[in-house]
Amino acid sequence: MAVDYAVIVLYLAGMLAMGWWGMRRAKSKSDFLVAGRRLGPVMYSGTMAAIVLGGASTIGGVGLGYRYGLSGAWMVFTIGLGLLALSVFFSARIARLKVYTVSEMLDLRYGGSAGIISGVVMWAYTLMLAVTSTIAYATIFDVLFGMDRTLSIVLGGAIVVAYSTLGGMWSITLTDMVQFVVKTIGVLLLLLPLAVIKAGGFAAMKAQLPNDYFAPLGIGGQTVFTYVLIYSFGMLIGQDIWQRVFTARGDKVARLGGTAAGTYCLVYALAGAVIGTAAKVLYPHLGSPDDAFATIVKDALPVGVRGLVLAAALSAVMSTSSGALIACATVAHNDIWARVKRAAGTGAHDGAHDKTHSGARDEVRGNRVFILLMGLAVIVIAIALNNVVEALTLAYNVLVGGLLVPILGGLLWKRGNAAGALASVAVGGLTVIGLMISLGILADEPIYYGLIASLVAYAAVSLATEPTDPELLTAWRARLAGRPDGATDEDGPEGDDPEDDEAGDTALAVARILAPFPVTGRV
């Protein structure tokens, strides 16, 4: 196991080194929160795939394959479908808005009255997403080193908080790109074929398992429908996903890069289900389906390869955790704290000052402090929390039930107004919460009825009240079209720059990181 340990330690050291490099590059609010809106197609698609494919998609996806067979792919498959829908239909318009948060988009569309409520809902969702990702470190470090649960959470969480706080989105982007490569090699190119071979091939797997393991809807049609509502729609509106869309350097990058990432998710979904099915053949009596990933890695893979695959699982968790953390901190600082300061009369905004070097430094410092604070809160909650499934289900249900309709309605229906948006958030969110209390957090019905109630409230109230101010709609359309009169990004206009050589930029970044670490570079 010494070689496996060395692989893991070098990987973790590399993550911290990238955080240090990112700190030197993050010179403005735009750099720190959205990587300067300069990512090209390769880095954009890799980092987008990394954030949506976390520990639940890797360890949980294999566990679903162990329990249900190939139909266990549906959870991750619906994530991929949601990302494809976002990329094809909405990403270009979202990228042209040049904002930092979903609540800022709602402010632009509805005039500011819906932002604070949506900010609180989005903050709670991203906080729970970061917490559940952080708890996954306990499982991985227990497999690797036999660590205590609390120590595992502190160690894994501290590393993510460190590189996220140092460099913001630049650090997270570079680490996510490395994590994407590690996951591709570890899960798709190594674990998948070796697991199938170890199980005797597809013919042997089919001969030893029930036919339901190879049925497309073996997991159940209602379960698939619920996955679509929660995960596919969740991909359309989550702050962690939108913040990655904001990093694209133009419309084409957001659309094509996101489409590539969504397609990758579909392949990853099938791979996890096949690995889990192979594990069922090899280890038919595991205590828990979620043990399938760690068991097959420990028993079926050779030394060195085992370390790389475990690093792939660790990278999956880290990418989701860091993305959720910066999203949580961005919402807390820009959508909640900034509004509180303005309401108290202490946060008057001086746009000219923000363009100065000291103003940019203050913006970066403020967001960095909030990442640190949110990171510490995430670690503490992760240590105290036990039922992570219920916590994440609650967060997703409230997010989708409360915010899906006003967000998509704002993009698609010009008659929707602020009163309708507020009613939609309140009615949808309260319906979901009330039904979860009465029927149980894990019941399917809350999200069904919550979405229906949210849609009815949005349409009815919007039609019964005054339309949105025409001047506000004109400014909104200008932002959606990406015209100069709609742009406010402090770093100036940005778009698809043919002179921007992404490959050279990436190579230079990697070279700068590896220069102080020659041993790591050789490995």
Coordinates of C-alpha atoms in Angstrom, one line a residue:
M1 CA 0.0 0.0 0.0
A2 CA 3.0 2.3 0.3
V3 CA 2.9 3.1 -3.4
D4 CA -0.8 3.8 -3.2
Y5 CA -0.3 6.1 -0.2
A6 CA 2.4 8.0 -2.1
V7 CA 0.1 8.6 -5.1
I8 CA -2.6 10.0 -2.8
V9 CA -0.1 12.2 -0.9
L10 CA 1.4 13.6 -4.1
Y11 CA -2.1 14.3 -5.4
L12 CA -3.1 16.2 -2.3
A13 CA 0.1 18.2 -2.3
G14 CA -0.6 19.1 -5.9
M15 CA -4.0 20.5 -5.0
L16 CA -2.4 22.8 -2.5
A17 CA 0.2 23.9 -5.0
M18 CA -2.5 24.9 -7.5
G19 CA -4.2 26.9 -4.8
W20 CA -1.0 28.9 -4.3
W21 CA -0.7 29.5 -8.0
G22 CA -4.3 30.6 -8.3
M23 CA -3.7 33.2 -5.5
R24 CA -1.2 35.0 -7.7
R25 CA -3.6 35.1 -10.7
A26 CA -6.8 36.2 -8.9
K27 CA -6.3 40.0 -9.0
S28 CA -10.0 41.1 -9.3
K29 CA -13.5 40.0 -8.3
S30 CA -14.0 38.6 -11.8
D31 CA -10.8 36.6 -11.6
F32 CA -11.6 35.3 -8.1
L33 CA -15.2 34.4 -8.6
V34 CA -15.5 33.4 -12.3
A35 CA -11.8 32.9 -13.5
G36 CA -11.9 36.2 -15.4
R37 CA -14.6 34.8 -17.7
R38 CA -11.8 33.6 -19.9
L39 CA -12.0 29.8 -20.1
G40 CA -11.9 28.2 -23.5
P41 CA -13.7 25.0 -24.6
V42 CA -11.2 22.4 -23.2
M43 CA -10.8 23.8 -19.7
Y44 CA -14.5 24.8 -19.6
S45 CA -15.8 21.3 -20.5
G46 CA -13.4 19.5 -18.2
T47 CA -14.1 21.6 -15.2
M48 CA -17.9 21.5 -15.8
A49 CA -17.8 17.7 -15.9
A50 CA -15.7 17.7 -12.8
I51 CA -18.1 19.7 -10.7
V52 CA -21.2 17.8 -11.6
L53 CA -19.6 14.3 -11.2
G54 CA -18.9 14.2 -7.5
G55 CA -18.8 11.5 -4.8
A56 CA -22.5 10.7 -5.3
S57 CA -21.9 10.1 -9.0
T58 CA -18.8 8.0 -8.5
I59 CA -19.3 6.0 -5.2
G60 CA -23.1 6.4 -5.3
G61 CA -23.3 5.5 -9.0
V62 CA -21.4 2.3 -8.5
G63 CA -23.6 1.5 -5.5
L64 CA -26.7 1.9 -7.6
G65 CA -25.3 -0.3 -10.2
Y66 CA -24.6 -2.9 -7.5
R67 CA -28.2 -2.7 -6.3
Y68 CA -30.1 -2.3 -9.6
G69 CA -27.7 -3.2 -12.4
L70 CA -27.4 -1.1 -15.6
S71 CA -30.5 0.9 -14.7
G72 CA -28.5 2.3 -11.7
A73 CA -27.0 4.6 -14.3
W74 CA -30.2 6.7 -14.3
M75 CA -29.3 9.1 -11.5
V76 CA -26.0 10.2 -13.1
F77 CA -27.6 10.0 -16.6
T78 CA -30.3 12.5 -15.6
I79 CA -27.5 14.9 -14.4
G80 CA -26.0 14.6 -17.8
L81 CA -29.3 15.3 -19.5
G82 CA -29.8 18.4 -17.3
L83 CA -26.4 19.7 -18.2
L84 CA -27.1 19.1 -21.9
A85 CA -30.4 21.0 -21.7
L86 CA -28.7 23.9 -19.8
S87 CA -25.9 24.0 -22.4
V88 CA -28.0 23.8 -25.5
F89 CA -31.0 26.0 -24.5
F90 CA -29.8 28.5 -21.8
S91 CA -26.1 28.7 -21.4
A92 CA -25.4 31.3 -24.1
R93 CA -28.0 33.7 -22.6
I94 CA -26.7 33.1 -19.1
A95 CA -23.1 33.7 -20.1
R96 CA -24.1 37.0 -21.8
L97 CA -25.6 38.4 -18.6
K98 CA -22.2 39.0 -17.1
V99 CA -23.4 38.5 -13.5
Y100 CA -22.0 36.4 -10.6
T101 CA -25.1 34.8 -9.0
V102 CA -28.5 33.5 -9.9
S103 CA -30.0 36.1 -7.6
E104 CA -28.4 38.8 -9.6
M105 CA -30.1 37.5 -12.7
L106 CA -33.4 37.6 -10.9
D107 CA -32.7 41.2 -9.8
L108 CA -32.1 42.2 -13.4
R109 CA -35.2 40.4 -14.7
Y110 CA -37.7 41.3 -11.9
G111 CA -36.3 44.6 -10.5
G112 CA -34.6 43.5 -7.3
S113 CA -37.5 42.3 -5.1
A114 CA -37.0 38.6 -5.6
G115 CA -33.2 38.5 -5.0
I116 CA -32.9 38.3 -1.2
I117 CA -35.4 35.3 -0.9
S118 CA -33.8 33.5 -3.7
G119 CA -30.4 34.2 -2.3
V120 CA -31.3 32.6 1.1
V121 CA -32.7 29.5 -0.7
M122 CA -29.7 29.2 -2.9
W123 CA -27.3 29.7 0.0
A124 CA -29.0 26.8 1.9
Y125 CA -28.8 24.5 -1.1
T126 CA -25.1 25.2 -1.8
L127 CA -24.3 24.9 1.9
M128 CA -25.9 21.4 2.1
L129 CA -24.2 20.4 -1.1
A130 CA -20.8 21.4 0.3
V131 CA -21.6 19.6 3.6
T132 CA -22.6 16.3 2.0
S133 CA -19.5 16.4 -0.3
T134 CA -17.3 17.0 2.7
I135 CA -18.8 14.1 4.7
A136 CA -17.7 11.8 1.8
Y137 CA -14.1 12.4 2.8
A138 CA -14.8 10.2 5.9
T139 CA -15.5 7.2 3.7
I140 CA -12.5 7.7 1.4
F141 CA -9.9 8.4 4.1
D142 CA -11.2 5.5 6.1
V143 CA -10.5 3.2 3.1
L144 CA -7.1 4.8 2.5
F145 CA -5.7 5.2 6.0
G146 CA -8.3 3.9 8.5
M147 CA -8.8 7.4 9.8
D148 CA -11.4 8.5 12.4
R149 CA -14.5 10.1 10.8
T150 CA -13.9 13.5 12.4
L151 CA -10.2 13.6 11.4
S152 CA -11.1 12.6 7.9
I153 CA -13.6 15.4 7.5
V154 CA -11.2 17.9 8.9
L155 CA -8.3 16.8 6.7
G156 CA -10.3 16.7 3.5
G157 CA -12.2 19.8 4.2
A158 CA -9.1 21.8 5.2
I159 CA -7.4 21.0 1.9
V160 CA -10.4 22.1 -0.1
V161 CA -10.9 25.2 2.0
A162 CA -7.2 26.1 1.7
Y163 CA -6.9 26.0 -2.1
S164 CA -10.4 27.5 -2.6
T165 CA -9.6 30.4 -0.2
L166 CA -6.2 31.1 -1.8
G167 CA -7.1 31.3 -5.4
G168 CA -10.8 31.2 -5.8
M169 CA -12.2 30.1 -9.1
W170 CA -8.7 30.1 -10.8
S171 CA -7.5 27.5 -8.2
I172 CA -10.7 25.5 -8.4
T173 CA -10.6 25.5 -12.2
L174 CA -7.1 24.2 -12.4
T175 CA -7.6 21.6 -9.7
D176 CA -10.9 20.5 -11.4
M177 CA -9.1 20.1 -14.7
V178 CA -6.6 17.8 -13.0
Q179 CA -9.4 16.0 -11.2
F180 CA -11.2 15.5 -14.5
V181 CA -8.1 13.8 -16.0
V182 CA -7.6 11.7 -12.9
K183 CA -11.3 10.5 -12.9
T184 CA -11.2 9.7 -16.6
I185 CA -8.0 7.6 -16.3
G186 CA -8.9 6.1 -12.9
V187 CA -12.6 5.2 -13.5
L188 CA -13.2 5.0 -17.3
L189 CA -9.8 3.7 -18.5
L190 CA -8.7 1.5 -15.6
L191 CA -11.4 0.5 -13.2
L192 CA -14.2 -0.1 -15.8
P193 CA -12.3 -2.6 -18.0
L194 CA -10.5 -4.3 -15.1
A195 CA -13.8 -4.8 -13.2
V196 CA -15.5 -6.4 -16.3
I197 CA -12.6 -8.7 -16.9
K198 CA -12.4 -9.7 -13.2
A199 CA -16.2 -10.6 -13.4
G200 CA -15.6 -12.8 -16.4
G201 CA -17.0 -10.5 -19.1
F202 CA -20.5 -9.4 -19.9
A203 CA -21.7 -12.9 -20.9
A204 CA -20.7 -14.3 -17.5
M205 CA -22.2 -11.3 -15.7
K206 CA -25.5 -11.8 -17.5
A207 CA -25.5 -15.5 -16.7
Q208 CA -25.0 -15.0 -13.0
L209 CA -27.5 -12.1 -12.4
P210 CA -31.3 -11.7 -12.7
N211 CA -32.7 -10.3 -15.9
D212 CA -33.8 -7.2 -14.0
Y213 CA -30.1 -6.2 -13.7
F214 CA -30.0 -5.6 -17.5
A215 CA -33.5 -4.0 -17.9
P216 CA -33.5 -0.3 -18.9
L217 CA -36.1 0.6 -16.2
G218 CA -35.2 -2.0 -13.6
I219 CA -34.8 0.8 -11.0
G220 CA -38.4 1.8 -11.6
G221 CA -40.1 4.3 -13.8
Q222 CA -41.2 6.6 -11.0
T223 CA -37.7 6.7 -9.6
V224 CA -36.4 7.8 -13.0
F225 CA -39.1 10.5 -13.2
T226 CA -38.1 11.8 -9.8
Y227 CA -34.5 11.9 -10.8
V228 CA -35.4 14.0 -13.8
L229 CA -37.3 16.5 -11.7
I230 CA -34.6 16.8 -9.0
Y231 CA -31.3 16.4 -10.8
S232 CA -32.1 17.4 -14.4
F233 CA -34.0 20.5 -13.4
G234 CA -31.5 21.1 -10.6
M235 CA -28.7 21.4 -13.2
L236 CA -30.7 24.2 -14.8
I237 CA -30.7 26.5 -11.8
G238 CA -28.0 25.6 -9.3
Q239 CA -25.6 28.4 -8.4
D240 CA -22.6 26.0 -8.5
I241 CA -23.5 25.2 -12.1
W242 CA -24.3 28.7 -13.2
Q243 CA -21.0 30.0 -11.7
R244 CA -19.2 27.7 -14.1
V245 CA -21.2 29.0 -17.0
F246 CA -20.1 32.5 -16.1
T247 CA -16.4 31.4 -16.5
A248 CA -16.9 30.7 -20.3
R249 CA -15.1 33.3 -22.5
G250 CA -18.1 33.4 -24.9
D251 CA -21.4 32.0 -26.1
K252 CA -19.9 29.2 -28.2
V253 CA -17.7 28.0 -25.4
A254 CA -20.6 27.8 -23.0
R255 CA -22.8 25.9 -25.5
L256 CA -20.3 23.5 -27.1
G257 CA -18.1 23.0 -24.0
G258 CA -21.2 22.3 -21.9
T259 CA -22.5 19.9 -24.5
A260 CA -19.3 18.0 -24.4
A261 CA -19.4 17.8 -20.6
G262 CA -23.0 16.6 -20.6
T263 CA -22.1 13.9 -23.1
Y264 CA -19.2 12.8 -20.9
C265 CA -21.6 12.5 -17.9
L266 CA -23.8 10.1 -19.9
V267 CA -20.7 7.9 -20.5
Y268 CA -19.6 8.2 -16.9
A269 CA -23.1 7.1 -15.7
L270 CA -23.1 3.9 -17.7
A271 CA -19.5 3.2 -16.6
G272 CA -20.5 3.4 -12.9
A273 CA -23.5 1.1 -13.4
V274 CA -21.3 -1.5 -15.2
I275 CA -18.7 -1.4 -12.5
G276 CA -21.4 -1.9 -9.8
T277 CA -22.9 -4.8 -11.8
A278 CA -19.5 -6.4 -12.0
A279 CA -19.1 -5.9 -8.2
K280 CA -22.4 -7.7 -7.6
V281 CA -21.0 -10.7 -9.4
L282 CA -17.7 -10.7 -7.5
Y283 CA -19.1 -9.7 -4.0
P284 CA -22.8 -10.7 -3.9
H285 CA -23.3 -10.2 -0.2
L286 CA -21.8 -6.8 0.7
G287 CA -23.3 -5.1 3.8
S288 CA -24.1 -1.9 1.8
P289 CA -24.2 -1.1 -1.9
D290 CA -22.1 2.0 -1.3
D291 CA -19.3 -0.4 -0.2
A292 CA -19.1 -1.8 -3.7
F293 CA -16.7 0.9 -5.0
A294 CA -14.1 0.6 -2.2
T295 CA -14.3 -3.2 -2.2
I296 CA -13.7 -3.7 -5.9
V297 CA -10.9 -1.1 -5.8
K298 CA -9.1 -2.8 -2.9
D299 CA -9.5 -6.4 -4.1
A300 CA -9.5 -6.2 -7.9
L301 CA -6.8 -3.7 -8.7
P302 CA -3.0 -4.0 -8.5
V303 CA -0.8 -1.7 -6.4
G304 CA -0.3 1.8 -7.9
V305 CA -3.4 1.4 -10.0
R306 CA -5.4 1.1 -6.8
G307 CA -3.9 4.4 -5.5
L308 CA -4.8 6.2 -8.8
V309 CA -8.4 5.0 -8.7
L310 CA -8.8 6.0 -5.1
A311 CA -7.4 9.3 -6.0
A312 CA -10.1 9.5 -8.7
A313 CA -12.7 9.0 -6.1
L314 CA -11.1 11.6 -3.9
S315 CA -10.9 14.0 -6.9
A316 CA -14.6 13.5 -7.6
V317 CA -15.5 14.5 -4.1
M318 CA -13.1 17.5 -4.0
S319 CA -14.4 18.9 -7.3
T320 CA -18.0 19.0 -6.1
S321 CA -17.0 20.2 -2.6
S322 CA -14.9 23.1 -3.9
G323 CA -17.5 24.1 -6.5
A324 CA -20.2 24.1 -3.9
L325 CA -18.1 26.0 -1.4
I326 CA -17.2 28.9 -3.7
A327 CA -20.9 29.0 -4.8
C328 CA -22.1 29.1 -1.2
A329 CA -19.6 31.9 -0.3
T330 CA -20.4 33.9 -3.4
V331 CA -24.1 33.9 -2.6
A332 CA -23.5 34.6 1.1
H333 CA -21.2 37.6 0.3
N334 CA -22.8 39.1 -2.8
D335 CA -26.5 38.3 -2.3
I336 CA -27.0 38.3 1.4
W337 CA -24.3 40.2 3.2
A338 CA -24.0 43.0 0.6
R339 CA -27.8 43.5 0.8
V340 CA -27.7 43.7 4.6
K341 CA -25.0 46.3 4.4
R342 CA -26.9 48.3 1.8
A343 CA -30.0 48.1 4.0
A344 CA -28.0 49.3 6.9
G345 CA -26.6 52.2 4.9
T346 CA -23.0 51.0 5.2
G347 CA -22.5 49.4 1.9
A348 CA -22.9 52.2 -0.6
H349 CA -21.5 51.1 -3.9
D350 CA -18.8 53.2 -5.6
G351 CA -18.4 51.8 -9.1
A352 CA -15.3 54.0 -9.8
H353 CA -13.6 52.9 -6.7
D354 CA -14.1 49.2 -7.6
K355 CA -12.1 49.7 -10.8
T356 CA -9.0 50.9 -8.8
H357 CA -6.4 48.5 -7.6
S358 CA -7.3 48.9 -4.0
G359 CA -11.0 48.4 -4.8
A360 CA -10.3 45.2 -6.6
R361 CA -8.1 44.0 -3.8
D362 CA -10.9 44.7 -1.3
E363 CA -13.4 42.8 -3.4
V364 CA -11.1 39.8 -3.5
R365 CA -10.3 40.0 0.2
G366 CA -14.0 40.1 1.1
N367 CA -14.9 37.0 -1.0
R368 CA -11.8 35.2 0.3
V369 CA -12.9 35.8 3.9
F370 CA -16.4 34.4 3.1
I371 CA -14.9 31.3 1.5
L372 CA -12.9 30.7 4.7
L373 CA -15.9 31.3 6.9
M374 CA -18.3 29.2 4.9
G375 CA -15.6 26.5 4.7
L376 CA -15.2 26.4 8.5
A377 CA -19.0 26.2 8.9
V378 CA -19.2 23.4 6.3
I379 CA -16.6 21.3 8.3
V380 CA -18.4 21.9 11.6
I381 CA -21.8 20.9 10.2
A382 CA -20.3 17.9 8.4
I383 CA -18.9 16.6 11.7
A384 CA -22.2 17.1 13.5
L385 CA -24.5 15.8 10.7
N386 CA -25.4 12.1 10.3
N387 CA -28.2 11.7 7.8
V388 CA -26.7 13.3 4.7
V389 CA -29.2 11.8 2.2
E390 CA -32.1 13.6 3.9
A391 CA -30.2 16.9 4.2
L392 CA -29.3 16.8 0.4
T393 CA -32.9 15.8 -0.6
L394 CA -34.3 18.7 1.5
A395 CA -31.9 21.1 -0.2
Y396 CA -32.6 19.9 -3.7
N397 CA -36.4 19.8 -3.2
V398 CA -36.5 23.4 -1.9
L399 CA -34.2 24.6 -4.6
V400 CA -36.2 23.0 -7.5
G401 CA -39.6 23.5 -5.9
G402 CA -39.0 27.2 -5.1
L403 CA -36.7 28.5 -7.8
L404 CA -37.1 26.5 -11.0
V405 CA -40.3 28.2 -12.2
P406 CA -39.3 31.9 -11.5
I407 CA -35.8 31.4 -13.1
L408 CA -37.0 29.6 -16.2
G409 CA -40.1 31.8 -16.3
G410 CA -37.9 34.9 -16.3
L411 CA -35.9 33.6 -19.2
L412 CA -38.8 32.3 -21.3
W413 CA -42.0 34.4 -20.5
K414 CA -41.9 38.2 -20.7
R415 CA -45.3 38.5 -18.8
G416 CA -43.8 37.1 -15.6
N417 CA -43.2 39.8 -13.0
A418 CA -41.7 40.3 -9.6
A419 CA -45.0 39.6 -7.7
G420 CA -45.4 36.3 -9.6
A421 CA -41.8 35.4 -8.9
L422 CA -42.1 36.1 -5.1
A423 CA -45.4 34.1 -5.0
S424 CA -43.8 31.2 -6.9
V425 CA -40.8 31.0 -4.5
A426 CA -43.0 31.2 -1.4
V427 CA -45.8 28.9 -2.5
G428 CA -43.5 26.3 -4.1
G429 CA -41.0 26.3 -1.2
L430 CA -43.6 26.1 1.5
T431 CA -45.5 23.3 -0.3
V432 CA -42.4 21.2 -0.6
I433 CA -41.5 21.7 3.1
G434 CA -45.0 21.1 4.3
L435 CA -45.3 17.8 2.3
M436 CA -41.9 16.6 3.4
I437 CA -42.9 17.1 7.0
S438 CA -46.2 15.2 6.5
L439 CA -45.1 12.5 4.0
G440 CA -41.4 12.2 4.9
I441 CA -38.3 13.9 3.5
L442 CA -37.5 11.1 1.0
A443 CA -41.1 10.9 -0.4
D444 CA -41.5 11.6 -4.1
E445 CA -44.7 13.6 -3.8
P446 CA -43.3 16.9 -2.3
I447 CA -41.4 17.8 -5.4
Y448 CA -44.3 16.9 -7.7
Y449 CA -46.8 19.1 -6.0
G450 CA -44.3 21.7 -5.1
L451 CA -43.5 22.3 -8.8
I452 CA -47.2 22.4 -9.7
A453 CA -48.0 24.9 -6.9
S454 CA -45.0 27.1 -7.9
L455 CA -46.1 27.2 -11.5
V456 CA -49.7 28.0 -10.7
A457 CA -48.7 30.8 -8.3
Y458 CA -46.3 32.3 -10.8
A459 CA -48.7 32.4 -13.7
A460 CA -51.8 33.4 -11.7
V461 CA -50.1 36.2 -9.7
S462 CA -48.2 37.5 -12.8
L463 CA -51.4 37.8 -14.8
A464 CA -53.3 39.4 -12.0
T465 CA -50.8 42.1 -11.3
E466 CA -49.1 44.9 -13.3
P467 CA -46.6 43.8 -16.0
T468 CA -42.9 44.4 -15.5
D469 CA -41.8 48.0 -16.2
P470 CA -41.0 48.2 -20.0
E471 CA -37.7 50.0 -19.3
L472 CA -36.7 47.2 -17.0
L473 CA -37.5 44.6 -19.7
T474 CA -35.6 46.6 -22.3
A475 CA -32.5 46.6 -20.1
W476 CA -33.0 42.9 -19.5
R477 CA -33.2 42.1 -23.2
A478 CA -30.0 44.2 -23.8
R479 CA -28.2 42.1 -21.2
L480 CA -29.5 38.8 -22.7
A481 CA -28.3 39.9 -26.2
G482 CA -24.9 40.8 -24.8
R483 CA -25.0 44.3 -26.2
P484 CA -22.6 46.9 -24.7
D485 CA -25.4 48.8 -23.0
G486 CA -26.2 45.7 -21.1
A487 CA -22.7 44.9 -19.9
T488 CA -21.4 45.9 -16.5
D489 CA -18.5 43.6 -15.8
E490 CA -15.7 45.6 -14.2
D491 CA -13.1 44.0 -16.3
G492 CA -14.4 45.2 -19.7
P493 CA -16.1 43.4 -22.6
E494 CA -15.2 39.8 -23.1
G495 CA -16.1 37.3 -25.7
D496 CA -14.6 34.6 -28.0
D497 CA -11.1 35.9 -28.6
P498 CA -9.4 34.1 -31.5
E499 CA -6.0 35.3 -30.2
D500 CA -6.5 33.5 -26.8
D501 CA -4.4 30.4 -27.0
E502 CA -5.9 28.2 -24.3
A503 CA -3.5 25.3 -24.8
G504 CA -0.5 27.6 -24.2
D505 CA -2.2 29.2 -21.2
T506 CA -2.8 25.8 -19.7
A507 CA 0.7 24.6 -20.4
L508 CA 2.2 27.7 -18.8
A509 CA 0.0 27.3 -15.7
V510 CA 1.1 23.7 -15.2
A511 CA 4.7 24.6 -15.8
R512 CA 4.6 27.3 -13.2
I513 CA 3.1 24.9 -10.7
L514 CA 5.5 22.1 -11.3
A515 CA 8.6 24.2 -11.4
P516 CA 9.2 24.2 -7.6
F517 CA 8.3 20.5 -7.4
P518 CA 10.7 18.6 -9.7
V519 CA 9.9 15.2 -8.1
T520 CA 6.2 15.6 -8.6
G521 CA 6.8 16.7 -12.2
R522 CA 8.8 13.6 -13.0
V523 CA 6.1 11.3 -11.4

